[in-house]
């Protein structure tokens, strides 16, 4: 039966595991996008989620015709998938949107890049075709993220009757970074996005960045950039693509319930024993270049150097769980994080005090326990679409936490008033903010946390999704 509401995302709500006896079992999919969308779609039982098969077990499930209701997995050729996901989405688009290029060396757009770009186009086309097959007349389609930037345009060519939305979970590259892309690729990228009726971003800044980037290039067909979108002449007619911020927030009730399960209580007891009554600075991230974990550790080292009164009185709990380990640059970053943490422990540690406790397990229960224990939350990305950790910690922390927040996080737009805000490149500024956060009087901390939690829960996932759907239906 054709669907009225469809979602397309690289990751799906579940992934499969292949047992030694050949049996397949389904597990919940990973990542922030998946948790947000899963919560939102729980209220849209008729919706269809189209995703890629990410592993051999997923591909086997597709081949065997194993199907969960509301999910269609696409078995994309593994080489095409690897080029599209690792080669283009995570090594080119991710780097451009997060300003991660190290310009003396990267990017390099050569013949290999062209081959990978062709795969990215094909991977997007597989999604566009599946959506075209599955969508009912006039259905609403919500495409997710930079992996699928070309889908809106490809789908519009196939099914002009559909209402097409696209949401970007990352920032949008500033004009200087967008201009690094080869001209034809940049136009294809922006033109693909403009196939949508509506484009969503986490903040006004990223939305405006898209509008100005699209307008700087005549060949994208953008005739009139407006504050809330662009008129353009792509797809054979003059059309308006609306560009709107939908700042994703957290669901307070759900998060607090998750944070008070017995499993989390056990982890909390373990952490309390390790911390032994000291103050805590908590961070939780994927080991991701944009999260700025190294400068966070350097700031902690500077704190212990410049404010020696904190030695022995604070513990930095850093969860940095592995991510994108297929990419050499991520593996090297992960090693650097471990090395720097070890250096700090060697420099300042004593027989009964380990200054940094790094956890590399993707252990959500332990992360929630750390949230509950947090005196200070450190969220210092160089650039980040939103950063839900900045929103989750104030909701869950027990005694109230002081939030040290980078100006580069999307969450800065909503949380800046009650956070201690820092330039993510300025290690000294960050060290001083950590000192101020640790020194903040309890009453002030509690008041700020209350306001941070209110701002963080303003647009929980289900409302975030239904707001987009309502706007798309227009
Ligand atoms: O922040 C953008 C994003 O795509 C999220 O939506 C997602 O949770 C995260 O990056 C993880 O990326 P990956 O799917 O590559 O692990």
PDB file of C-alpha atoms and ligand atoms in Angstrom, residues 10-11 30-35 54 81 85-86 89-90 94 98 144-147 167-171 202 248 286 288 290-291 321-324 330 384-388, ligand 1:
ATOM      1  CA  UNK A  10      20.921   6.835   5.732  1.00  0.00           C
ATOM      2  CA  UNK A  11      20.446   5.051   9.058  1.00  0.00           C
ATOM      3  CA  UNK A  30      22.321   3.944  16.602  1.00  0.00           C
ATOM      4  CA  UNK A  31      22.909   7.703  16.584  1.00  0.00           C
ATOM      5  CA  UNK A  32      21.140  10.914  17.526  1.00  0.00           C
ATOM      6  CA  UNK A  33      19.125  11.227  14.352  1.00  0.00           C
ATOM      7  CA  UNK A  34      17.710   7.740  14.838  1.00  0.00           C
ATOM      8  CA  UNK A  35      16.587   8.375  18.427  1.00  0.00           C
ATOM      9  CA  UNK A  54      24.602  -0.670   6.540  1.00  0.00           C
ATOM     10  CA  UNK A  81      27.739   2.759  -0.416  1.00  0.00           C
ATOM     11  CA  UNK A  85      29.007   7.432   2.910  1.00  0.00           C
ATOM     12  CA  UNK A  86      32.731   7.452   3.740  1.00  0.00           C
ATOM     13  CA  UNK A  89      29.197  12.366   2.879  1.00  0.00           C
ATOM     14  CA  UNK A  90      31.698  11.994   5.728  1.00  0.00           C
ATOM     15  CA  UNK A  94      30.870  16.755   6.604  1.00  0.00           C
ATOM     16  CA  UNK A  98      31.930  21.735   9.851  1.00  0.00           C
ATOM     17  CA  UNK A 144      17.167  13.618   6.239  1.00  0.00           C
ATOM     18  CA  UNK A 145      20.649  15.048   6.194  1.00  0.00           C
ATOM     19  CA  UNK A 146      23.701  15.698   4.030  1.00  0.00           C
ATOM     20  CA  UNK A 147      23.914  12.060   2.934  1.00  0.00           C
ATOM     21  CA  UNK A 167      16.202  18.526   6.999  1.00  0.00           C
ATOM     22  CA  UNK A 168      19.945  19.065   7.491  1.00  0.00           C
ATOM     23  CA  UNK A 169      21.236  17.909  10.893  1.00  0.00           C
ATOM     24  CA  UNK A 170      24.648  19.565  10.413  1.00  0.00           C
ATOM     25  CA  UNK A 171      25.546  23.239  10.051  1.00  0.00           C
ATOM     26  CA  UNK A 202      18.474  23.491  13.371  1.00  0.00           C
ATOM     27  CA  UNK A 248      15.318  20.007  17.699  1.00  0.00           C
ATOM     28  CA  UNK A 286      31.290  10.490  19.538  1.00  0.00           C
ATOM     29  CA  UNK A 288      34.420  13.197  16.230  1.00  0.00           C
ATOM     30  CA  UNK A 290      34.156  18.612  15.083  1.00  0.00           C
ATOM     31  CA  UNK A 291      33.550  17.962  18.807  1.00  0.00           C
ATOM     32  CA  UNK A 321      33.023   6.602  22.029  1.00  0.00           C
ATOM     33  CA  UNK A 322      34.343   5.456  18.643  1.00  0.00           C
ATOM     34  CA  UNK A 323      32.838   6.806  15.456  1.00  0.00           C
ATOM     35  CA  UNK A 324      33.555   6.473  11.725  1.00  0.00           C
ATOM     36  CA  UNK A 330      39.114   9.525  12.779  1.00  0.00           C
ATOM     37  CA  UNK A 384      27.897  21.577  15.343  1.00  0.00           C
ATOM     38  CA  UNK A 385      24.407  21.407  13.840  1.00  0.00           C
ATOM     39  CA  UNK A 386      22.713  21.387  17.268  1.00  0.00           C
ATOM     40  CA  UNK A 387      24.492  19.249  19.913  1.00  0.00           C
ATOM     41  CA  UNK A 388      21.796  17.493  21.888  1.00  0.00           C
TER      42      UNK A 388
HETATM   43  O1  LIG B   1      24.924  15.195  13.277  1.00  0.00           O
HETATM   44  C1  LIG B   1      24.688  14.667  12.016  1.00  0.00           C
HETATM   45  C2  LIG B   1      24.561  13.167  12.074  1.00  0.00           C
HETATM   46  O2  LIG B   1      24.260  12.635  10.833  1.00  0.00           O
HETATM   47  C3  LIG B   1      23.489  12.769  13.041  1.00  0.00           C
HETATM   48  O3  LIG B   1      22.283  12.967  12.457  1.00  0.00           O
HETATM   49  C4  LIG B   1      23.923  11.399  13.393  1.00  0.00           C
HETATM   50  O4  LIG B   1      23.382  10.954  14.573  1.00  0.00           O
HETATM   51  C5  LIG B   1      25.411  11.573  13.482  1.00  0.00           C
HETATM   52  O5  LIG B   1      25.741  12.543  12.521  1.00  0.00           O
HETATM   53  C6  LIG B   1      26.153  10.241  13.386  1.00  0.00           C
HETATM   54  O6  LIG B   1      26.689  10.001  12.168  1.00  0.00           O
HETATM   55  P1  LIG B   1      26.883   8.547  11.601  1.00  0.00           P
HETATM   56  O7  LIG B   1      25.546   8.117  11.085  1.00  0.00           O
HETATM   57  O8  LIG B   1      27.903   8.716  10.525  1.00  0.00           O
HETATM   58  O9  LIG B   1      27.364   7.699  12.720  1.00  0.00           O
END
